[in-house]
Coordinates of C-alpha atoms in Angstrom, one line a residue:
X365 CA -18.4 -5.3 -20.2
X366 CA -19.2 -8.7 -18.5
X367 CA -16.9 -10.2 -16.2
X368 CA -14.0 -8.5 -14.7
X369 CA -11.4 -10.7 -14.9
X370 CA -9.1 -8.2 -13.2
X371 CA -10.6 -8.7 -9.8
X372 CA -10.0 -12.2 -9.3
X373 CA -6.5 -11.2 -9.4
X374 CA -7.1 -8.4 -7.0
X375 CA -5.2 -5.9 -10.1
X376 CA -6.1 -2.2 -11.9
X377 CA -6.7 -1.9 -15.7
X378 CA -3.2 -0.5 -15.8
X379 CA -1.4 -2.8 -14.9
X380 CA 2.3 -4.1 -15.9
X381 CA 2.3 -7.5 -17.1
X382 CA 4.8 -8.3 -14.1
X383 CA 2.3 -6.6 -11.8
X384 CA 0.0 -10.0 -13.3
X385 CA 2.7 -12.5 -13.0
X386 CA 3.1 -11.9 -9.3
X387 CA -1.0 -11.3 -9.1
X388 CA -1.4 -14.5 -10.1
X389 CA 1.4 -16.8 -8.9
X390 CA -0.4 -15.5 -5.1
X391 CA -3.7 -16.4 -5.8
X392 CA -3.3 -19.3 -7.2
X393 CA -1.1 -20.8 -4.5
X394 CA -3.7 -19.5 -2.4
X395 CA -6.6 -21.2 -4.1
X396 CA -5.0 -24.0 -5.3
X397 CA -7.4 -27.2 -4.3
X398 CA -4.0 -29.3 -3.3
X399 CA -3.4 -26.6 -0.4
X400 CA -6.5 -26.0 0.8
X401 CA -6.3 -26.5 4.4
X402 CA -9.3 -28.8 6.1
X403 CA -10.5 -27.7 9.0
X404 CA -11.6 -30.7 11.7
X405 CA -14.2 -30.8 13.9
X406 CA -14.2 -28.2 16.6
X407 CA -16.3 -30.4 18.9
X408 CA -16.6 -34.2 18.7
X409 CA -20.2 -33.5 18.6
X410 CA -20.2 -32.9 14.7
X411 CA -21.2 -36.0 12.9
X412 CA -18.5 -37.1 10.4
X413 CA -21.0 -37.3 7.4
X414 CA -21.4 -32.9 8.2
X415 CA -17.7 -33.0 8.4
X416 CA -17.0 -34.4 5.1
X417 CA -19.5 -32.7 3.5
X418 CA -18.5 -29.5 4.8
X419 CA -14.8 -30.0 3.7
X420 CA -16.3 -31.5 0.7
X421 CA -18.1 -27.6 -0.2
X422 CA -14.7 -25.9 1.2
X423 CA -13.0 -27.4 -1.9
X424 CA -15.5 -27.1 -4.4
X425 CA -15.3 -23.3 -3.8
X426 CA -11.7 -23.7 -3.5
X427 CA -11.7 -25.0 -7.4
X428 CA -13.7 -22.3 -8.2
X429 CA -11.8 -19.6 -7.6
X430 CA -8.8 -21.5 -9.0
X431 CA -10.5 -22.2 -12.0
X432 CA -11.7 -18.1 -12.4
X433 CA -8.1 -16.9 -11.4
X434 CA -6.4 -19.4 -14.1
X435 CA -8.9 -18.0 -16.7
X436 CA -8.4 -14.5 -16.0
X437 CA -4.1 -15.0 -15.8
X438 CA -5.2 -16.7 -19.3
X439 CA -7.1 -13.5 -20.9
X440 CA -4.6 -10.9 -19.0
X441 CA -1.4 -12.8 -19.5
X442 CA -1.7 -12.8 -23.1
X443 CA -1.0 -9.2 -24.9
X444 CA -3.7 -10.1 -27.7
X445 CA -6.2 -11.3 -25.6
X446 CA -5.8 -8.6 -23.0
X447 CA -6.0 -5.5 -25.5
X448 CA -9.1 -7.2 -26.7
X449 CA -10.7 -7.3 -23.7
X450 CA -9.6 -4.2 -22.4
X451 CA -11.3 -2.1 -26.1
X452 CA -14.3 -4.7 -26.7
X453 CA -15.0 -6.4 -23.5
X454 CA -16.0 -9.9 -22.2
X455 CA -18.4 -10.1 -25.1
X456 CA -16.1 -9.2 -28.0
X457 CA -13.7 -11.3 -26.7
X458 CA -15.7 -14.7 -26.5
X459 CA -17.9 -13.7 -29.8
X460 CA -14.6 -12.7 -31.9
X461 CA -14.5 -9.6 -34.0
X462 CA -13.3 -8.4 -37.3
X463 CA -9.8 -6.8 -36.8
X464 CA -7.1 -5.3 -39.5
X465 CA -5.9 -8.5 -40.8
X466 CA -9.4 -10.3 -41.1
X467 CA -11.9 -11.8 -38.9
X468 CA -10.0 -12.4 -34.8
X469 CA -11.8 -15.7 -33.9
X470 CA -13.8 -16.1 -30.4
X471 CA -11.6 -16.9 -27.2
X472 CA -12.8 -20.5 -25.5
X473 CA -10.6 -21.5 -22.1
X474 CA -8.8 -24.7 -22.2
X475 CA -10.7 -25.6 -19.2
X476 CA -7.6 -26.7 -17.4
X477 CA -6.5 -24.9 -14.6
X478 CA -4.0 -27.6 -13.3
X479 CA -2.2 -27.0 -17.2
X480 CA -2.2 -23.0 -16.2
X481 CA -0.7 -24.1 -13.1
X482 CA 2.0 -26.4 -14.4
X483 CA 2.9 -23.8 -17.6
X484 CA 3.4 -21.2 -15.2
X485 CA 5.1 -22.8 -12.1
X486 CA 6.9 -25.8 -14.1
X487 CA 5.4 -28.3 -12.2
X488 CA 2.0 -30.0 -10.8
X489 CA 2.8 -29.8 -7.0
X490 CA 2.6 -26.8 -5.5
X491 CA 4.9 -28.3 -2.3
X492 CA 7.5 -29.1 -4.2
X493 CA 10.3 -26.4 -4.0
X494 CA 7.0 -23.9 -3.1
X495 CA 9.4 -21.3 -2.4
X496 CA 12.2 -20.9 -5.5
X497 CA 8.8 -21.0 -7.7
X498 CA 7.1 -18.3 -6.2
X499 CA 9.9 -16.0 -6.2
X500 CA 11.3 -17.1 -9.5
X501 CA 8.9 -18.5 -11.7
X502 CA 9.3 -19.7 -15.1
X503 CA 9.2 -16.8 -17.4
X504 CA 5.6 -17.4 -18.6
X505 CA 6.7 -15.5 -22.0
X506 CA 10.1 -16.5 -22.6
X507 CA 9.7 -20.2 -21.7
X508 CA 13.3 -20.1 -20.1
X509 CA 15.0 -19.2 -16.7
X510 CA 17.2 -16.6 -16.4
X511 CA 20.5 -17.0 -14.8
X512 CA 20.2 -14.5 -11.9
X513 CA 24.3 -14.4 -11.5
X514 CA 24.3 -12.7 -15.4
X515 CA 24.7 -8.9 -15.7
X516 CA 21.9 -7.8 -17.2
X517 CA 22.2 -5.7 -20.4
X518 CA 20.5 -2.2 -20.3
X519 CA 17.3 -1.5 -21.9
X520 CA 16.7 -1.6 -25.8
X521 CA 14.2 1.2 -26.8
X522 CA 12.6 1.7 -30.2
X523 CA 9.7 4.5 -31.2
X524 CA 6.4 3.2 -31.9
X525 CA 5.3 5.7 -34.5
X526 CA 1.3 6.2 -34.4
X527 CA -1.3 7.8 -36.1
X528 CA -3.6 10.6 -33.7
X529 CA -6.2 8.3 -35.1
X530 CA -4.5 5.1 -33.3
X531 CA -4.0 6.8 -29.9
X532 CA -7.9 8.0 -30.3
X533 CA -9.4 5.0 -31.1
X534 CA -7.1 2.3 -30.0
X535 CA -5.3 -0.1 -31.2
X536 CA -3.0 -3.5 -31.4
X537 CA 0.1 -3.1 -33.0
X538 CA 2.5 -6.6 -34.1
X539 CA 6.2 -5.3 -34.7
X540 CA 8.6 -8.2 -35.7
X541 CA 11.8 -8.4 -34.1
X542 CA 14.8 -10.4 -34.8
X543 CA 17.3 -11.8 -32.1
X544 CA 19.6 -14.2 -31.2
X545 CA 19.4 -16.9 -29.1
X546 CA 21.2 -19.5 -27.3
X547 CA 21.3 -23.2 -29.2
X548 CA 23.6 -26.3 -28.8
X549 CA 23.1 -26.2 -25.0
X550 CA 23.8 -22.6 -24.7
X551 CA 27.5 -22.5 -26.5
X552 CA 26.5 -20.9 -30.1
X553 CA 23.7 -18.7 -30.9
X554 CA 21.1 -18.3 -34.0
X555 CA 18.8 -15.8 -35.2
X556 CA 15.3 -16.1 -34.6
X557 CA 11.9 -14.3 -35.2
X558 CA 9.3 -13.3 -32.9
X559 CA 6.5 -11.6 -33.2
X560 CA 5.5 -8.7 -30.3
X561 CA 2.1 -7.4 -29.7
X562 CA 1.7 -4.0 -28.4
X563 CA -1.9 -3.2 -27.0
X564 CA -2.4 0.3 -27.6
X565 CA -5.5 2.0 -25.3
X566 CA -7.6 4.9 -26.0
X567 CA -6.3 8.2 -24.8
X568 CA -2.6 6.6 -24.3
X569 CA -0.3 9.4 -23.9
X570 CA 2.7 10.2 -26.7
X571 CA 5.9 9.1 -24.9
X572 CA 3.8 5.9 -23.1
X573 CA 6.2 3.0 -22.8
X574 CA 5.5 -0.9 -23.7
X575 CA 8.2 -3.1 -21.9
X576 CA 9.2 -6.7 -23.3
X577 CA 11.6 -8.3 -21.0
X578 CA 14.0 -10.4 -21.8
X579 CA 13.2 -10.1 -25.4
X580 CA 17.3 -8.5 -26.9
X581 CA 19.8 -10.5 -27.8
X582 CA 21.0 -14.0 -25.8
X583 CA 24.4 -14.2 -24.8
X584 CA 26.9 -16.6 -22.7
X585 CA 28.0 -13.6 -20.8
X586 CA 25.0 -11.5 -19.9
X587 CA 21.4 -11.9 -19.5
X588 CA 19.5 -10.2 -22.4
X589 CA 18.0 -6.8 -22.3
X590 CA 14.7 -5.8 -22.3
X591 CA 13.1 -4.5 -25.4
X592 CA 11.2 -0.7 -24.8
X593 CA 8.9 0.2 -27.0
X594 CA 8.1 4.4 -26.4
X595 CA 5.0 5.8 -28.6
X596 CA 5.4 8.7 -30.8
X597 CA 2.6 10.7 -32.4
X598 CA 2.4 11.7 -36.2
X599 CA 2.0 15.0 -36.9
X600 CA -1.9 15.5 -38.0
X601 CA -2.9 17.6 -41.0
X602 CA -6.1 19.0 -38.9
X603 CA -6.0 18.6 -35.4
X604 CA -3.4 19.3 -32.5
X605 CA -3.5 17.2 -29.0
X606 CA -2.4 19.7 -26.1
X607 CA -2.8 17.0 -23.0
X608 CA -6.4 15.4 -23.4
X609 CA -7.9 18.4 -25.7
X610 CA -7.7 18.3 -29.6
X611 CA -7.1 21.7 -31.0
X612 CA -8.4 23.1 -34.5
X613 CA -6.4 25.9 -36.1
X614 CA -9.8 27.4 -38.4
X615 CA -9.3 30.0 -41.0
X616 CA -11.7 32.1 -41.5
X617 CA -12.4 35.9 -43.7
X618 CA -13.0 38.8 -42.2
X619 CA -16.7 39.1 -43.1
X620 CA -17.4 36.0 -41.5
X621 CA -15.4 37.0 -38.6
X622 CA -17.9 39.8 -38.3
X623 CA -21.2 38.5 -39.0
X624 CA -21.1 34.7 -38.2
X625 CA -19.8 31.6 -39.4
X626 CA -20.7 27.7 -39.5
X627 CA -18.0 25.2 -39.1
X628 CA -17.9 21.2 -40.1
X629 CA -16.3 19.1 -38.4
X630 CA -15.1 16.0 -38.6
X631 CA -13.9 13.8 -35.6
X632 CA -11.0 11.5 -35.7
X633 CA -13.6 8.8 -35.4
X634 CA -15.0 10.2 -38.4
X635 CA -18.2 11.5 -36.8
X636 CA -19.6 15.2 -38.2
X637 CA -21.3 17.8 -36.8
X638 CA -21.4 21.8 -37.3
X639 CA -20.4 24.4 -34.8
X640 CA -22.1 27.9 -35.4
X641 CA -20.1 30.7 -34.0
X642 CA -22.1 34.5 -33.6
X643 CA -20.0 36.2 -31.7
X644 CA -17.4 38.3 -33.6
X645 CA -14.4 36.7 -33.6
X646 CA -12.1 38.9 -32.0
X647 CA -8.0 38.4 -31.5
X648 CA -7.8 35.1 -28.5
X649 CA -11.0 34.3 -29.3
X650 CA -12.0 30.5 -28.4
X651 CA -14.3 28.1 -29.4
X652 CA -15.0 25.3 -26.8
X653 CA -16.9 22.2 -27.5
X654 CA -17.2 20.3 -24.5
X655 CA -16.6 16.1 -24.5
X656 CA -15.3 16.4 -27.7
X657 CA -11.4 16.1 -27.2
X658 CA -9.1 13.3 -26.3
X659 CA -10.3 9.7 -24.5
X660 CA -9.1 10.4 -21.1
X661 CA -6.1 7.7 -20.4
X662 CA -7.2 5.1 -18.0
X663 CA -10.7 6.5 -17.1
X664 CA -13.5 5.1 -19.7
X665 CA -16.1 7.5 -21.3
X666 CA -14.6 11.1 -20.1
X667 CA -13.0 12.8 -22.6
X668 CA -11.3 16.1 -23.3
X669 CA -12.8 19.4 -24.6
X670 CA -12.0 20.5 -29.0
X671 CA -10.5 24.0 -28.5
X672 CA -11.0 25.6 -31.7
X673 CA -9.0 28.7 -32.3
X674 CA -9.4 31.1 -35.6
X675 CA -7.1 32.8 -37.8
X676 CA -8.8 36.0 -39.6
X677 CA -7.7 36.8 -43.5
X678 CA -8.0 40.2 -44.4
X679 CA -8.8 41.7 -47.7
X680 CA -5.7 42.5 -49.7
X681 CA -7.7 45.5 -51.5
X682 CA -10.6 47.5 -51.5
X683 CA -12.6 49.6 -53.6
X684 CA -13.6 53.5 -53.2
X685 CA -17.2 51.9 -52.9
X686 CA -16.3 49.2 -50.6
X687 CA -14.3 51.1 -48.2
X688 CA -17.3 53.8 -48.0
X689 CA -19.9 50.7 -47.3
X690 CA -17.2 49.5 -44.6
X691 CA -16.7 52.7 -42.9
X692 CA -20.7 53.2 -42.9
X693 CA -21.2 49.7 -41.5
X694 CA -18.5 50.0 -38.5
X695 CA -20.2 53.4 -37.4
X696 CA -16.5 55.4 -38.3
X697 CA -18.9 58.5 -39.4
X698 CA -20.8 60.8 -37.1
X699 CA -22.1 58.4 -34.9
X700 CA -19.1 57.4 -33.8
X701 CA -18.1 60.9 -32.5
X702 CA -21.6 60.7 -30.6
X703 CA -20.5 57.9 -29.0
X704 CA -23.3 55.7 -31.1
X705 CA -20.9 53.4 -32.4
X706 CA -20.9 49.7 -32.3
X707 CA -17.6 49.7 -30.6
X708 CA -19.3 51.4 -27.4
X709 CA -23.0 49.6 -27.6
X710 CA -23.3 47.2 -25.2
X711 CA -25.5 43.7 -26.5
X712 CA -28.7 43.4 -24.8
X713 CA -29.2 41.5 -21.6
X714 CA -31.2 38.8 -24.5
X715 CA -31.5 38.7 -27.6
X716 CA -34.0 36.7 -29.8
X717 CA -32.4 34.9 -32.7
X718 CA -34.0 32.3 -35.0
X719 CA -32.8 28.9 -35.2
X720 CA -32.9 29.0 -39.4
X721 CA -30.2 32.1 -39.2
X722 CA -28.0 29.9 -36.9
X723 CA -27.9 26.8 -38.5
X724 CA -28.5 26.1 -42.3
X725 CA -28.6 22.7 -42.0
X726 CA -31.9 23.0 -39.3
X727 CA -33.4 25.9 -41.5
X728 CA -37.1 25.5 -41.8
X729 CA -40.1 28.0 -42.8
X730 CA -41.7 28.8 -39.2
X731 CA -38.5 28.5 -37.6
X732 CA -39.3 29.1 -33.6
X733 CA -37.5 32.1 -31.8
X734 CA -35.2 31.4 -28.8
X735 CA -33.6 33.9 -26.4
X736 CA -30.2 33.8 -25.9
X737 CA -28.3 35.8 -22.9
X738 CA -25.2 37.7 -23.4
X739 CA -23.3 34.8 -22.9
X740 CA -24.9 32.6 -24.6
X741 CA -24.8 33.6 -28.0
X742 CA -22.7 30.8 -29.6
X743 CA -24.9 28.2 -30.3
X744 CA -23.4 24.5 -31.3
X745 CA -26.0 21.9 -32.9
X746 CA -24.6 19.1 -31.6
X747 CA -26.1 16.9 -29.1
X748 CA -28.0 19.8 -27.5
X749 CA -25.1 21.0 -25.7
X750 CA -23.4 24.4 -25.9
X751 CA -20.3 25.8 -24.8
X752 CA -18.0 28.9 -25.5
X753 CA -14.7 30.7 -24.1
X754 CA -13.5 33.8 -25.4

């Protein structure tokens, strides 16, 4: 990951970009070289070449930290910038990457942290009028003040339509909007075109919401309304997301309800693996795979579980011959009425099964025998891990 550029600004990963405006207009008043106070001599004992040296290593530090807090408000401040380094880290950001419009060249700081400074606060001084520009900055987005004596116009909210891929993955979305806008010196108004970006995060929940603010329509009367932008999930041909698990509706026949069944599967970051189910597949019956479901919002490398869940088809007809092997092979004869049936037998505490039967895919000559217990009888080939519910 590299540096965190979120704790220089004392802020979580989740943030609101307001939640970084007022991060940074603190810390960099509070660094800010100009304000550092020098501290004198305590005792006229100290030699005035220590003294000046010492305040001398008091602002060098002082610049530091201004310098590292007006490159992180850089990174954070900027929607692009930040949904790159919150998916590909430090590295990916300074290095550049290939992204869905071609390559996304590397990110280099101006160097300037007196030009952050100014951009943000309108000024170079941090004394002058300290107080208005803390509390009301200039809108670091907008580029303009906002009369507070305005009514403000409610909210403006628009669905974000998404793939299950994009909320899997991640992603950046760029919507355009279009919007008028005071010109003339505020008396008549024009349309314009901007373009928003949306950082989308792995694991972010259907119904998230991305506020723009300030971004509706200008007008003489009113100040303009922020623009909403609430994610909505299309519906996938394969999977189902219940909270952070994925869900797979699998069909399967009723022989291979009975007597076993391998399933492929394909991840929504198109990875593959098989699961091989042994137990009979009875009505409820649930296969877990653990790790395997939904990027948990927020918290990096935990992920839900893939719930599988099966539908059995039944024959539509039988034969005379085929009903008579059925009823033979589901004990419905005498054994049954000697209580010998498989309905009543109980599976043994273990049971030895070869690996070749389980898994095609794995099937060698000399196969070697494990034991499974009762309960572990499902076997999934996939990172060495196994899981089942029923």
């Amino acid at each position: 990951m590299g540096l965190d550029y979120y704790k220089p600004l004392f802020i979580q990963r989740g943030c609101t970009e307001a939640d970084i405006k007022q991060a940074y207009k603190r810390m960099a008043l509070l660094h800010h070289p100009t304000r550092v106070k020098i501290e004198r001599p305590v005792t006229p004992s100290l030699r005035a070449r220590e003294q000046y040296i010492r305040d001398q290593r008091r602002q060098m530090d002082s610049f530091q930290m201004f310098f590292i807090v007006s490159e992180a408000f850089d990174i954070l401040g900027d929607p692009m910038r930040r949904a790159i380094y919150d998916l590909y880290g430090e590295k990916g950001l300074k290095e550049g990457l290939q992204g869905p419009e071609g390559f996304i060249p590397p990110y280099a700081y101006h160097g300037d942290p007196h030009k952050t400074f100014r951009d943000f606060f309108g000024t170079d001084n941090p004394f002058l009028d300290i107080m208005a520009a803390a509390c009301v900055p200039v809108d670091y987005y907008a580029g303009k003040d906002v009369d507070p004596a305005k009514v403000k116009e409610p909210p403006i909210y628009r669905d974000l339509w998404l793939d299950m891929e994009e909320f899997y993955t991640g992603c950046v979305k760029k919507v355009m909007i279009c919007k008028k806008v005071l010109t003339g010196q505020g008396k008549t108004t024009e349309f314009q075109e901007k373009v928003l970006t949306i950082p989308v995060n792995p694991g972010t929940p259907n119904g998230a919401k991305f506020s723009f603010p300030n971004e509706g329509d200008e007008s003489l009367e009113t100040q303009p309304p922020d623009i909403v932008f609430v994610t909505r999930e299309r519906k996938h041909l394969i999977f189902k997301r219940e909270g952070n698990n994925l869900v797979l509706e699998h069909q399967v026949n009723l022989c291979s309800a009975l007597t076993g069944h391998v399933i492929p599967i394909t991840t929504l970051d198109k990875r593959k693996f098989n699961v091989a189910v042994v137990h009979i597949i009875r009505p409820g019956y649930e296969k877990v795979v653990s790790n395997e479901g939904f990027p948990i919002y927020g918290e990096a490398g935990k992920r839900g579980d893939l719930i599988i869940r099966f539908q059995v088809n039944y024959p539509n007809t039988l034969t005379q011959e085929q009903k008579k092997l059925a009823k033979t092979a589901m004990d419905c004869g005498p054994a049954a009425e000697e209580g010998r049936s498989c309905y009543t037998k109980i599976l043994p505490i273990t049971m030895t099964y070869p690996f070749g039967c389980a898994c095609p895919f794995l099937e060698k000559p000399d196969a070697p025998e494990v034991s499974f217990g009762r309960n572990e009888m499902d076997v999934i080939m996939k990172h060495g891990g196994t899981s089942s519910r029923s």
